[in-house]
Coordinates of C-alpha atoms in Angstrom, one line a residue:
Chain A
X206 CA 17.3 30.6 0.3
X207 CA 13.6 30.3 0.7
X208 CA 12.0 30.9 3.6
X209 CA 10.2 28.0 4.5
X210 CA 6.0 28.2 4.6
X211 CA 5.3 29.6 7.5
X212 CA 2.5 28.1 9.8
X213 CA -1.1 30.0 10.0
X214 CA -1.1 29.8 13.7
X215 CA -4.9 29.3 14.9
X216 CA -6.8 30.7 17.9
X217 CA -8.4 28.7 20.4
X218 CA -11.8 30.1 18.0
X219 CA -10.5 28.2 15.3
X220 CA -9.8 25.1 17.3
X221 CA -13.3 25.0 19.3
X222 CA -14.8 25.8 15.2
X223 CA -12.9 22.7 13.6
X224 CA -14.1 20.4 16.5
X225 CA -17.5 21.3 15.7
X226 CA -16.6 21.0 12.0
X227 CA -15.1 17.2 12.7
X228 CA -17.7 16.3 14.6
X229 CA -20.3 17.0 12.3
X230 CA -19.7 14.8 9.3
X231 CA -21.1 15.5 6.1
X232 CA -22.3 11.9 5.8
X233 CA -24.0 13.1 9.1
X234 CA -22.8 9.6 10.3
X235 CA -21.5 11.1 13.6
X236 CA -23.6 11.1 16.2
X237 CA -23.2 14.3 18.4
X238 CA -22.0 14.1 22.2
X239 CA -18.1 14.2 23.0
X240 CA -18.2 15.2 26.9
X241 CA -18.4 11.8 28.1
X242 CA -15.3 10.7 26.8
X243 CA -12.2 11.9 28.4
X244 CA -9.5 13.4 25.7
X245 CA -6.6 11.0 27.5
X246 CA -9.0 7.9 25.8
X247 CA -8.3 9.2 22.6
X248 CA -5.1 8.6 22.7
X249 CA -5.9 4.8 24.3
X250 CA -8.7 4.4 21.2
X251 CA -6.0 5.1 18.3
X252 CA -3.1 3.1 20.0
X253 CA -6.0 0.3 20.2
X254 CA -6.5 0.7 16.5
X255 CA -2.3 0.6 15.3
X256 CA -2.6 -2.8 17.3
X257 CA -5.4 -4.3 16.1
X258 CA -4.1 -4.0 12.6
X259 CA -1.6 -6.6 13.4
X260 CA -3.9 -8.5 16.0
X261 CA -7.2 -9.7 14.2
X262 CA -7.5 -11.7 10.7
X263 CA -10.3 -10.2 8.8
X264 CA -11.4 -9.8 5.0
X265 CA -13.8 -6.9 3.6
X266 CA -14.8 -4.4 1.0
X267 CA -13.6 -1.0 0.9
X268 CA -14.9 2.0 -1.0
X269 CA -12.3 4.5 -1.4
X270 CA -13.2 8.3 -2.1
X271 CA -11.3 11.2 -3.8
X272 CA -13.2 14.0 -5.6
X273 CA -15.2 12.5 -8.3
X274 CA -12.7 9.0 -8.0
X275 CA -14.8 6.1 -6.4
X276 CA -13.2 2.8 -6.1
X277 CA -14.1 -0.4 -4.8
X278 CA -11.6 -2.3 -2.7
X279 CA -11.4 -6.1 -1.8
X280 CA -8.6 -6.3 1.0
X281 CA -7.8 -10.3 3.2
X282 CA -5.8 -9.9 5.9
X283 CA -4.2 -12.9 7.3
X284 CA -1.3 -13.7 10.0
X285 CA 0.4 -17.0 10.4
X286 CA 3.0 -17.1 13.0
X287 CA 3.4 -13.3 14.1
X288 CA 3.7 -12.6 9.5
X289 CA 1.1 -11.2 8.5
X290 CA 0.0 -11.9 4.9
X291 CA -2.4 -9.8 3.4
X292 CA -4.1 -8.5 -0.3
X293 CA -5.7 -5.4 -1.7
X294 CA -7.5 -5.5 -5.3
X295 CA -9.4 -3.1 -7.2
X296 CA -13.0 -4.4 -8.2
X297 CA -13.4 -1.3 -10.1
X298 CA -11.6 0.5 -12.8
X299 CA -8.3 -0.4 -14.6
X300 CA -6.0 -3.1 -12.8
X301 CA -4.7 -2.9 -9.7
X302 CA -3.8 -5.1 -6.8
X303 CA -1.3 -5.1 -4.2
X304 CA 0.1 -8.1 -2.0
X305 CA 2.6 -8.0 1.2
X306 CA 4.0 -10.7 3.1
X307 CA 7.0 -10.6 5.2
X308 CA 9.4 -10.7 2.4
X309 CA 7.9 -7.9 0.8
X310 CA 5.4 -5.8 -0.9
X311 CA 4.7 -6.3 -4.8
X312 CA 1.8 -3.5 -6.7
X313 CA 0.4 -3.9 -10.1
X314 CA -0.6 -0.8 -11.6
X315 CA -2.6 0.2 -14.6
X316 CA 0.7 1.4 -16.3
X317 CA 1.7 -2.6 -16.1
X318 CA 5.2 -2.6 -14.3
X319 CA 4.8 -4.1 -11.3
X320 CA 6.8 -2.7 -8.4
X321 CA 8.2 -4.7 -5.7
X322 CA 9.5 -3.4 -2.4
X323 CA 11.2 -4.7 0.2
X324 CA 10.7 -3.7 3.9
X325 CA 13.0 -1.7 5.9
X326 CA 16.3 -2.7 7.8
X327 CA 14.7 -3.4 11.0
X328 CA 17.3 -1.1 12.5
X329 CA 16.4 1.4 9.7
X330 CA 14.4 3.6 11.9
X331 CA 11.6 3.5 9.6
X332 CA 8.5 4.0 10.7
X333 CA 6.2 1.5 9.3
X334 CA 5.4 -0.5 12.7
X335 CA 5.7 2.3 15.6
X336 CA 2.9 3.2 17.3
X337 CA 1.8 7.1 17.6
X338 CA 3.3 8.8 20.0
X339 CA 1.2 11.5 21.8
X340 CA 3.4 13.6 23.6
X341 CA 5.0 13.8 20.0
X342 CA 2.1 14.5 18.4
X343 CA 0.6 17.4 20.7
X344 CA 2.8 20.5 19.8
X345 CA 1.4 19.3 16.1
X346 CA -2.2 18.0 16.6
X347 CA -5.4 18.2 19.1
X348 CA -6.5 14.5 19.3
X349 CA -10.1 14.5 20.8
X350 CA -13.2 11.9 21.1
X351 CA -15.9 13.1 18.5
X352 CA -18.5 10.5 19.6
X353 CA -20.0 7.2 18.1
X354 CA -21.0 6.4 14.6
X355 CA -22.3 3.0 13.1
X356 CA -20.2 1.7 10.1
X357 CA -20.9 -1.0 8.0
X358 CA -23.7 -2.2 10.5
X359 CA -20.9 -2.0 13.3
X360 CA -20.4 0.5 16.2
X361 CA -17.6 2.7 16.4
X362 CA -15.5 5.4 18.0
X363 CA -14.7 8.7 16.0
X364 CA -11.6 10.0 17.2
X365 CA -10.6 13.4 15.6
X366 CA -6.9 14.5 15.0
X367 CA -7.2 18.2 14.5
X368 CA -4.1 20.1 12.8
X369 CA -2.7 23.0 14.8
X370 CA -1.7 24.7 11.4
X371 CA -1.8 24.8 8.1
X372 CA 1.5 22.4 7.5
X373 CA -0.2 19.1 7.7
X374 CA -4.0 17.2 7.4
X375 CA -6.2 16.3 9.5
X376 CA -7.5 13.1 10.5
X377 CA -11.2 11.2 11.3
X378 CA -11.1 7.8 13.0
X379 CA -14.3 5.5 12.9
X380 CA -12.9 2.8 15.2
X381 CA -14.6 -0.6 15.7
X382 CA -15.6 -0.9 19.4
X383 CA -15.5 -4.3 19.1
X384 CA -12.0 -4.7 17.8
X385 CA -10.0 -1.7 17.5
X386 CA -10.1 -2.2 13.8
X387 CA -10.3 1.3 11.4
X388 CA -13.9 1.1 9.7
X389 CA -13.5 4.6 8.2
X390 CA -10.9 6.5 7.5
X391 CA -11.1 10.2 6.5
X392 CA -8.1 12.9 5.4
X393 CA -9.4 16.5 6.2
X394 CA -8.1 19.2 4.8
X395 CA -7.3 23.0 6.9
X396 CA -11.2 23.8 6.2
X397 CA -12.4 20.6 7.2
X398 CA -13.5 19.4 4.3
X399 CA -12.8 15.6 3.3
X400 CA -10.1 15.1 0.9
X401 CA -9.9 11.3 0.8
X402 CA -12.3 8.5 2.8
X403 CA -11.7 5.1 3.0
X404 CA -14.7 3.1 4.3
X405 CA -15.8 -0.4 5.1
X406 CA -19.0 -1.1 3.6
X407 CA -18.7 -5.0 4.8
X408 CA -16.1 -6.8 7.3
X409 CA -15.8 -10.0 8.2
X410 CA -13.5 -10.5 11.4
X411 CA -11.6 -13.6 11.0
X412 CA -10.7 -14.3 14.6
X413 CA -7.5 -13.4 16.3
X414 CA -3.7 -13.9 15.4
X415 CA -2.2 -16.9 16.8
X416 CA 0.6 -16.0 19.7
X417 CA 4.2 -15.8 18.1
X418 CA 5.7 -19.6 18.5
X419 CA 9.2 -17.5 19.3
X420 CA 9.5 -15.3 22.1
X421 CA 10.6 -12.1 19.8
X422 CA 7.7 -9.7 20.0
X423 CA 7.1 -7.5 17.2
X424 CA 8.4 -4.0 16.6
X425 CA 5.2 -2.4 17.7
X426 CA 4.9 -4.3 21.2
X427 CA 8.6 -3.6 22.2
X428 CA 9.0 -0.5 24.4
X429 CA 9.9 2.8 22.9
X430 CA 13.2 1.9 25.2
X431 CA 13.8 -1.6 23.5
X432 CA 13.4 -0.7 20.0
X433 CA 17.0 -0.6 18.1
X434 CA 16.3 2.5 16.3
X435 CA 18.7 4.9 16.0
X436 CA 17.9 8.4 17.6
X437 CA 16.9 11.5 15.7
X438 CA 19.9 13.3 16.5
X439 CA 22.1 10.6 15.9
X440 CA 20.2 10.0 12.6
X441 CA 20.4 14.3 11.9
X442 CA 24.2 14.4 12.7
X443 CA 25.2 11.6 10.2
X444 CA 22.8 12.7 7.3
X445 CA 25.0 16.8 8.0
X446 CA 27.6 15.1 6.7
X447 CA 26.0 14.4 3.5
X448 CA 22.6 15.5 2.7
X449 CA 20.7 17.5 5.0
X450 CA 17.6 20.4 5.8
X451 CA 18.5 24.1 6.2
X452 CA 15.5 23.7 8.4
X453 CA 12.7 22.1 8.6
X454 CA 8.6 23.1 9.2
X455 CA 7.5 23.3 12.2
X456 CA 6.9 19.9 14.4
X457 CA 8.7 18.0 11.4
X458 CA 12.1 16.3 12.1
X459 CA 14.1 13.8 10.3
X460 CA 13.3 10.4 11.8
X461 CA 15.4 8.1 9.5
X462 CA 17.5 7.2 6.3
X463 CA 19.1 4.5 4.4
X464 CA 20.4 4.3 1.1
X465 CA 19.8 1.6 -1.4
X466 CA 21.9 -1.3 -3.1
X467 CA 21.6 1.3 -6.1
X468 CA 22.7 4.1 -4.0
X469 CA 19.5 5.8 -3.7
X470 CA 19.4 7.9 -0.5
X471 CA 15.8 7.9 1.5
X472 CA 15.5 10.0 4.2
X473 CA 12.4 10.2 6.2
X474 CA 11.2 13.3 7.8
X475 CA 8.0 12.7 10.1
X476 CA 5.9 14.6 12.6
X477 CA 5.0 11.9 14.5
X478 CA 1.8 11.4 12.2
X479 CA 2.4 12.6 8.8
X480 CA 5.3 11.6 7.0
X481 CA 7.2 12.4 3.8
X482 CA 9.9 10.6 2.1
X483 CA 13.1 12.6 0.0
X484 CA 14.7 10.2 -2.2
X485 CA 18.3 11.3 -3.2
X486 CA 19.6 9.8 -6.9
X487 CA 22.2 10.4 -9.4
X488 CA 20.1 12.4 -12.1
X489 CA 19.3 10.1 -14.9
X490 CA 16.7 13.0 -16.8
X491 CA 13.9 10.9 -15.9
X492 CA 12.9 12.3 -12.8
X493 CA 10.0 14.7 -12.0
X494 CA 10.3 18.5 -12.2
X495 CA 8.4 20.7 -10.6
X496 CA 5.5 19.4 -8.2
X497 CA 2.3 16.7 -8.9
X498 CA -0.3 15.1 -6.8
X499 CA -2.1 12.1 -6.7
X500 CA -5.0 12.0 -4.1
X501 CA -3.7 13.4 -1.3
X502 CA -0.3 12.6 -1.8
X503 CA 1.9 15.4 -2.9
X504 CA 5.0 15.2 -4.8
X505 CA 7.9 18.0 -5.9
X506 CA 11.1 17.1 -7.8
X507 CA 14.3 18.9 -8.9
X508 CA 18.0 18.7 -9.7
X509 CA 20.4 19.4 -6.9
X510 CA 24.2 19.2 -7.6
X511 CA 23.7 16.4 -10.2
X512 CA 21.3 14.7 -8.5
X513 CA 17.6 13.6 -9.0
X514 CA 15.9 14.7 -5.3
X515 CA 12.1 14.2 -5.5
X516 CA 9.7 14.2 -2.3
X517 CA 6.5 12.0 -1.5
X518 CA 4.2 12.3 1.2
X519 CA 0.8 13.1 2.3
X520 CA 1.4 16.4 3.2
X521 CA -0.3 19.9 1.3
X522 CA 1.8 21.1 -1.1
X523 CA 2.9 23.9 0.3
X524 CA 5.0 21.7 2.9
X525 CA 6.3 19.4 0.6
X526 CA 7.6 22.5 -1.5
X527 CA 9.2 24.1 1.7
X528 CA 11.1 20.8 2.2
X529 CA 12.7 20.5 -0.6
X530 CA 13.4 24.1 -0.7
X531 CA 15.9 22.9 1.9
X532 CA 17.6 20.2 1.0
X533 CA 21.1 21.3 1.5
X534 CA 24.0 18.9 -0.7
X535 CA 27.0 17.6 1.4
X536 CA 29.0 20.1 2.9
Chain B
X136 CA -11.6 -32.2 -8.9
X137 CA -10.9 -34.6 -11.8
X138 CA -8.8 -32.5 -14.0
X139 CA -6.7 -32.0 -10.7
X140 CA -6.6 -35.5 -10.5
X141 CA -5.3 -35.8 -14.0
X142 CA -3.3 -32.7 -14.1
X143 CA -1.3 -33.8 -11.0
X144 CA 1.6 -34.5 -12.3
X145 CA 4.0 -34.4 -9.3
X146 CA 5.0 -36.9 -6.6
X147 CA 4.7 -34.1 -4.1
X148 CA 1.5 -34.5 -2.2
X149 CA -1.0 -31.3 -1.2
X150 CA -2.7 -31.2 2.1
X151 CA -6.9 -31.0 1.6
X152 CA -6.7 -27.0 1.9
X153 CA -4.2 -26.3 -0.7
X154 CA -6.4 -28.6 -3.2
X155 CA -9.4 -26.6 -2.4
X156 CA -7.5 -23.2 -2.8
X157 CA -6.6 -24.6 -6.4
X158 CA -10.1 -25.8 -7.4
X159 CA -11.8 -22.7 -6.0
X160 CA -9.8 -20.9 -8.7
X161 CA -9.2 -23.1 -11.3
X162 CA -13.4 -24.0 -10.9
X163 CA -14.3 -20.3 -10.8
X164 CA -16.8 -21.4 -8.3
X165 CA -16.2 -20.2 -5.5
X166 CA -18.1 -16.3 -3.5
X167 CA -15.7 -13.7 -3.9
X168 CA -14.8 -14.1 -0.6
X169 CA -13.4 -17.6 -1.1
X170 CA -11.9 -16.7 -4.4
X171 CA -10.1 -13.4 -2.9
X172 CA -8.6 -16.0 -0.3
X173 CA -7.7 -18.1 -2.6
X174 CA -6.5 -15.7 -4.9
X175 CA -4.0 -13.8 -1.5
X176 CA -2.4 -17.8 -0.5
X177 CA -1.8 -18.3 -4.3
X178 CA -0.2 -15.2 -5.0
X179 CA 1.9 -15.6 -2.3
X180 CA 3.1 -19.1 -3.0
X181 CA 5.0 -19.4 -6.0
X182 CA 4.7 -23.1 -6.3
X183 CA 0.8 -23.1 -6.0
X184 CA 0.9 -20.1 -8.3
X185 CA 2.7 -21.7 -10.9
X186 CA 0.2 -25.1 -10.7
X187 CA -2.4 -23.0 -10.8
X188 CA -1.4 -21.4 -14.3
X189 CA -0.3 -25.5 -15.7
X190 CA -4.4 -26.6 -14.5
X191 CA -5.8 -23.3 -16.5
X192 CA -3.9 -23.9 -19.6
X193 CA -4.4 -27.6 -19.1
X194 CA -8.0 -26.7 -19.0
X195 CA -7.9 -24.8 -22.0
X196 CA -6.2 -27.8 -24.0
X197 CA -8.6 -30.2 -22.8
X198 CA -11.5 -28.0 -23.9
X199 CA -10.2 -27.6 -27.2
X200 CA -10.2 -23.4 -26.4
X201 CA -7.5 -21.4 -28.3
X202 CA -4.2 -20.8 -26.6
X203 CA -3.1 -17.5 -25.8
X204 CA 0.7 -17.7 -25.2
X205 CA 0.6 -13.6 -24.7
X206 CA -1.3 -14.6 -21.6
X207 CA 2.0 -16.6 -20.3
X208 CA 3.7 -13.9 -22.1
X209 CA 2.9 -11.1 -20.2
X210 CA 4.0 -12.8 -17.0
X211 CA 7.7 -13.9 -18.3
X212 CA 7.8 -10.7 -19.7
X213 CA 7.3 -8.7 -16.4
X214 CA 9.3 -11.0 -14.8
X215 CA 12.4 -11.0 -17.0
X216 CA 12.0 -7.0 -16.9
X217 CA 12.1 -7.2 -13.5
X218 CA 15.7 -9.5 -13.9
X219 CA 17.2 -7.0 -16.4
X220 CA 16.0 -3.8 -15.0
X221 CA 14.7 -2.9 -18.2
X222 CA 13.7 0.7 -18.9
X223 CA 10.3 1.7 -18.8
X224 CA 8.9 1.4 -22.2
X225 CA 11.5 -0.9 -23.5
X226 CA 9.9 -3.8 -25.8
X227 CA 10.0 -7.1 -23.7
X228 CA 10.6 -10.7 -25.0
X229 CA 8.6 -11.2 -28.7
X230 CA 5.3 -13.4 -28.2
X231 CA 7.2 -16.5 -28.9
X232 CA 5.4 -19.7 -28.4
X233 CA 6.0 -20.5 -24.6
X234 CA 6.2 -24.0 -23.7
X235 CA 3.5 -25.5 -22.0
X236 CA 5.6 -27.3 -19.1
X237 CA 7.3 -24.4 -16.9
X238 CA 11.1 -24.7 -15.4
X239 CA 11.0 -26.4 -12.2
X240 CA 10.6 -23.5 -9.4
X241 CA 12.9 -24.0 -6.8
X242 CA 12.9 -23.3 -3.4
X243 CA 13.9 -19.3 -3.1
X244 CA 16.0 -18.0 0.5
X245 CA 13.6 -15.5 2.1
X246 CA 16.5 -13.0 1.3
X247 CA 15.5 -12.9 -2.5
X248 CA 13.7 -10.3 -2.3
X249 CA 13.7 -9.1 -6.1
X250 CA 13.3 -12.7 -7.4
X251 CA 10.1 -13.4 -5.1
X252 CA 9.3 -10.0 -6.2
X253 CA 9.1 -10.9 -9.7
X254 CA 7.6 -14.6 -9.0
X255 CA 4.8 -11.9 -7.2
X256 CA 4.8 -9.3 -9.6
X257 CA 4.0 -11.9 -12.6
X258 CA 1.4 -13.9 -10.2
X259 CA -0.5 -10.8 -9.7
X260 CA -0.2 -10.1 -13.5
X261 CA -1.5 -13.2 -14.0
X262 CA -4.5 -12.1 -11.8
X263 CA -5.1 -9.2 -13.8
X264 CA -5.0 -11.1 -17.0
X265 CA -7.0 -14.2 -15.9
X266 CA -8.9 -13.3 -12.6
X267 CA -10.3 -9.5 -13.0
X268 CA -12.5 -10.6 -15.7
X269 CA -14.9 -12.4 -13.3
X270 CA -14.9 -9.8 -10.7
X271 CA -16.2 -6.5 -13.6
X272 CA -17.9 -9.0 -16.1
X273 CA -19.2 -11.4 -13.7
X274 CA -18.3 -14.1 -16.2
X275 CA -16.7 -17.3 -15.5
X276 CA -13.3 -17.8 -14.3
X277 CA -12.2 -18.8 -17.5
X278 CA -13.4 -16.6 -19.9
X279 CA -13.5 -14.2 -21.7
X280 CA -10.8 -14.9 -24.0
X281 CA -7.5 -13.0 -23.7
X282 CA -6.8 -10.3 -26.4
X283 CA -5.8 -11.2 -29.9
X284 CA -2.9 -9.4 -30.3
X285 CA -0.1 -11.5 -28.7
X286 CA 2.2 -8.8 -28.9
X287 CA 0.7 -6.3 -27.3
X288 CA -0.5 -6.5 -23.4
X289 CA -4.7 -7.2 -22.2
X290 CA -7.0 -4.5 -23.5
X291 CA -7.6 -4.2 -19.7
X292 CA -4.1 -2.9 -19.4
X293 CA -4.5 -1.0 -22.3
X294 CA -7.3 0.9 -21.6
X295 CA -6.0 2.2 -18.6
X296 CA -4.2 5.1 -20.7
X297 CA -6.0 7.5 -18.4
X298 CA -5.3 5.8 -15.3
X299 CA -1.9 5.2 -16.5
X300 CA -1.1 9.2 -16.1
X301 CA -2.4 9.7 -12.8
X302 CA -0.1 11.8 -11.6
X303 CA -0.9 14.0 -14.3
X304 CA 3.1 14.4 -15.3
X305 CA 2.5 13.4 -19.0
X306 CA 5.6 11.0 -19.2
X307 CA 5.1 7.7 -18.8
X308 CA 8.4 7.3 -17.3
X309 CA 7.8 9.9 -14.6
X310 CA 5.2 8.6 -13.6
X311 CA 6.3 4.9 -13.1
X312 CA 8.6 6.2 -11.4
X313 CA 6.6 8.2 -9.2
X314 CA 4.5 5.2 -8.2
X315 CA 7.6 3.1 -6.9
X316 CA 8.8 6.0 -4.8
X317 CA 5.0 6.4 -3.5
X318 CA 5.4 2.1 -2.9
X319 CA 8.2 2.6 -1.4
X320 CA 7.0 5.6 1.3
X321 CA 4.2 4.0 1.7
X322 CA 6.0 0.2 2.7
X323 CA 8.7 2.9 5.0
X324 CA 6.1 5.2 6.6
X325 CA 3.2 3.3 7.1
X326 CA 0.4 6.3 7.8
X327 CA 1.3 7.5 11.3
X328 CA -1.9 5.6 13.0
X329 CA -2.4 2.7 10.6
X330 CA -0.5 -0.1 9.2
X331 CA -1.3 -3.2 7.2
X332 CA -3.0 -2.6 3.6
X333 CA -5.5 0.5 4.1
X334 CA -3.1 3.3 3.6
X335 CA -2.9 1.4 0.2
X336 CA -5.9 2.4 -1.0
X337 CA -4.7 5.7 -2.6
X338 CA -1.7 3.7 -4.2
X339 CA -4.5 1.1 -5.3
X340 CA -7.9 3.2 -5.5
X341 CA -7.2 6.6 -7.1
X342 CA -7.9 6.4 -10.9
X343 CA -11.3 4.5 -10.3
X344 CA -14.6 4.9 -11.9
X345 CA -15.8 8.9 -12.2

């Protein structure tokens, strides 16, 4: 059984050097100065932003930044009694386009079969609409204020989420003081260094959502309390008795599963921020082998026991590799 | 507005907006902020998307333009896949001629999922086909003129072959596959602090311009 990757644990040195490394941007876009704010707002500023994603209509350009891989974006959000509909095409490059509505997601990629998803069971567990917890995320990540920037001409908060290991990436919020919305985007790496950056370069806020005509509030503004999803351990016990993790890295647990009209197994293993997705399948030979990446997402296949078990998420590889190391068949 | 008029075939009337949606796409005159919006209520109306294709090969009959039935093609052909669950790879439907006057849509429960799926997939096809041109060659909305080859898919699809591997796997198979699981996390996980379309834009964006 192999041991899984074992976390680089970092001094408070290391911590105090990465703040001063997320704080000064290599875009230099960050202006310097993070005393005033209390760390507590952090928390407040990135709860505003999952919110504001479902609160405010708004159309824009994105550029999107990997290595050498510059893409521009054309995204319109819109929401029309509490369902948001919403649109995100490549102005650059080969096809691609993706479109969600309540019913569903559908993507056209350059490879020309479209793929169309439907969303989770609401009692699924998944984790699409739940806000970030930060008790959760504290054993995993420092969240701390990292001062103001101005993106595309509009003023913004940069909130940094700073990994406390090697196991997962780091974060860089530019948030829109005006209305909570995510002008920038970056994924940092354990050095610091950007691996991806998403970035406004023009917005145009729509105006506000409309009130829900029916009294049902969204998954997001129910109470942790309220929210039908089943608990972790309730979730853990049932997957034992089929597939399950040896163990798990550190700070990751499984957070929810479901299995498909086809019988493909999905079960989600989160730390409260990053998340990565193990799809169980009968093996069909046509699944990957060994591990890929694409951006920053990170992949790994093999066969276990007949079946077709691949992981997806935007994790380093090393974590993705220790998960599936894991994966245990039914008992 | 006057092919509209003489296009509109059906009893069933269109509020002001939804007329102006059409135009603004079937025109090709709108920014490319009212043609994205335009482009996002379309998609995601399967009875304004299929009007929207009738006016555009109406359009092209009227001004004596060459037919392309690949363009039609390439939507029944994704969309058919999508029925039968075809392999990846698998030859679709031969370019036969495709007639001109589309089966009647019919009002779909919000629980068909795959079916609206397909009615999306082949609208957004349809984009990439008809739409993408004027957004990279800044041309008109209805040109230029769709590839020769009826059997084969767009050059803009076909050119992608780089793009096409980019998870590097070297089977096209893999990798399809690859990209609905990613669809799929992505749709279940959202990314942690942000929902909505943004953590898209490494399903979308990777594979751009270098």
């Amino acid at each position: 059984m192999a041991a899984p990757a074992k976390p680089v644990r970092r001094t408070s040195d290391w911590i105090a050097a990465c703040l001063l490394a997320f704080a000064v941007a290599p875009a230099s876009d960050a202006r310097a100065g993070y005393a005033d704010t209390p760390p507590s707002d952090a928390g407040a500023v990135l709860s505003r932003m999952a919110a504001a994603m479902q609160r405010w209509e708004y159309e824009g350009t994105l550029v999107y930044l990997h290595g050498h891989h510059l893409t521009t974006l054309r995204i319109v959000h819109r929401i029309d009694d509490g369902e948001s509909r919403e649109s995100l095409l490549a102005l650059s490059g080969p096809i691609r386009a993706v479109a969600r509505n309540g019913r569903g997601v559908t993507c056209v990629l350059p490879d020309a079969h479209p793929i169309s998803v439907e969303p989770p069971h609401p009692h699924s567990g998944m984790l699409r609409e739940a806000p970030l917890d930060a008790e959760r995320l504290a054993p995993s990540y420092l969240i701390h204020p990292l001062g103001d920037a101005r993106i595309a001409g509009r003023d913004a908060d940069v909130i940094g989420v700073i990994p406390r290991d090697n196991l997962r990436y780091g974060y860089r919020f530019y948030v829109d003081q005006a209305t909570g919305l995510p002008l920038k985007t970056d994924l940092m790496d354990r050095s610091s260094t950007p691996i991806e950056q998403v970035m406004f370069t023009e917005l145009e806020v729509i105006g506000e959502a409309q009130p829900l005509r029916s009294a049902v509030a969204s998954p997001a503004e129910q109470p942790e309390s309220d929210r039908p999803r089943p608990k972790a351990a309730e979730i853990a016990a049932e997957t034992s008795e089929r597939w399950h993790f040896a163990r798990l890295p550190r700070g990751f647990r499984v957070v929810a599963g479901e299995q498909d009209a086809k019988g493909r197994r999905h079960i989600m293993i989160s730390d409260g921020l990053a998340s990565v997705s193990v799809y169980i399948e009968p093996d069909r030979g046509d699944g990957l082998q060994g591990a890929t990446r694409l951006g920053a997402v990170h992949a790994a296949g093999r066969v276990i026991d007949d079946h077709q078990v691949t992981a997806v998420g935007e994790v380093p590889a090393e974590t993705i590799a220790s998960i599936l190391s894991e994966l245990r068949p039914p008992l | 507005m006057r092919l509209l008029t003489i296009a509109d075939d059906q009893a069933t009337a269109m509020t002001d907006d939804r007329r102006q949606r059409l135009s603004t796409l079937v025109d090709g005159e709108g920014s490319p902020t009212e043609l994205q919006a335009a482009l996002a209520e379309t998609l995601l109306d399967p009875e304004l998307e299929a009007r929207w294709e009738r006016y555009l090969t109406i359009g092209r009959v009227l001004r004596a333009e060459r037919l392309q039935p690949s363009g039609r093609a390439v939507a029944a052909r994704i969309a058919a896949r999508l029925a039968e669950e075809a392999p990846a790879g698998s030859s679709g439907p031969a370019a036969a001629p495709i007639p001109l006057r589309r089966p009647s849509r019919r009002r779909r429960p919000a629980a068909a999922g795959p079916i609206l799926g397909a009615a999306l997939a082949a609208g957004l096809a349809l984009v990439a086909v008809v739409v993408a041109p004027r957004f990279v060659d800044s041309g008109s909305l209805m040109g230029p003129a769709l590839v020769e080859a009826p059997a084969t898919l767009p050059s803009r699809f076909a050119d992608a072959s780089e793009a096409s591997d980019r998870w590097s796997v070297g089977e096209p198979t893999v990798a399809s596959k690859l990209n609905e699981l990613l669809v799929s996390h992505r749709e279940r996980a959202g990314a942690g602090a942000l929902s909505g379309l943004i953590p898209y834009a490494t399903v979308v964006g990777y594979g751009g311009s270098r």
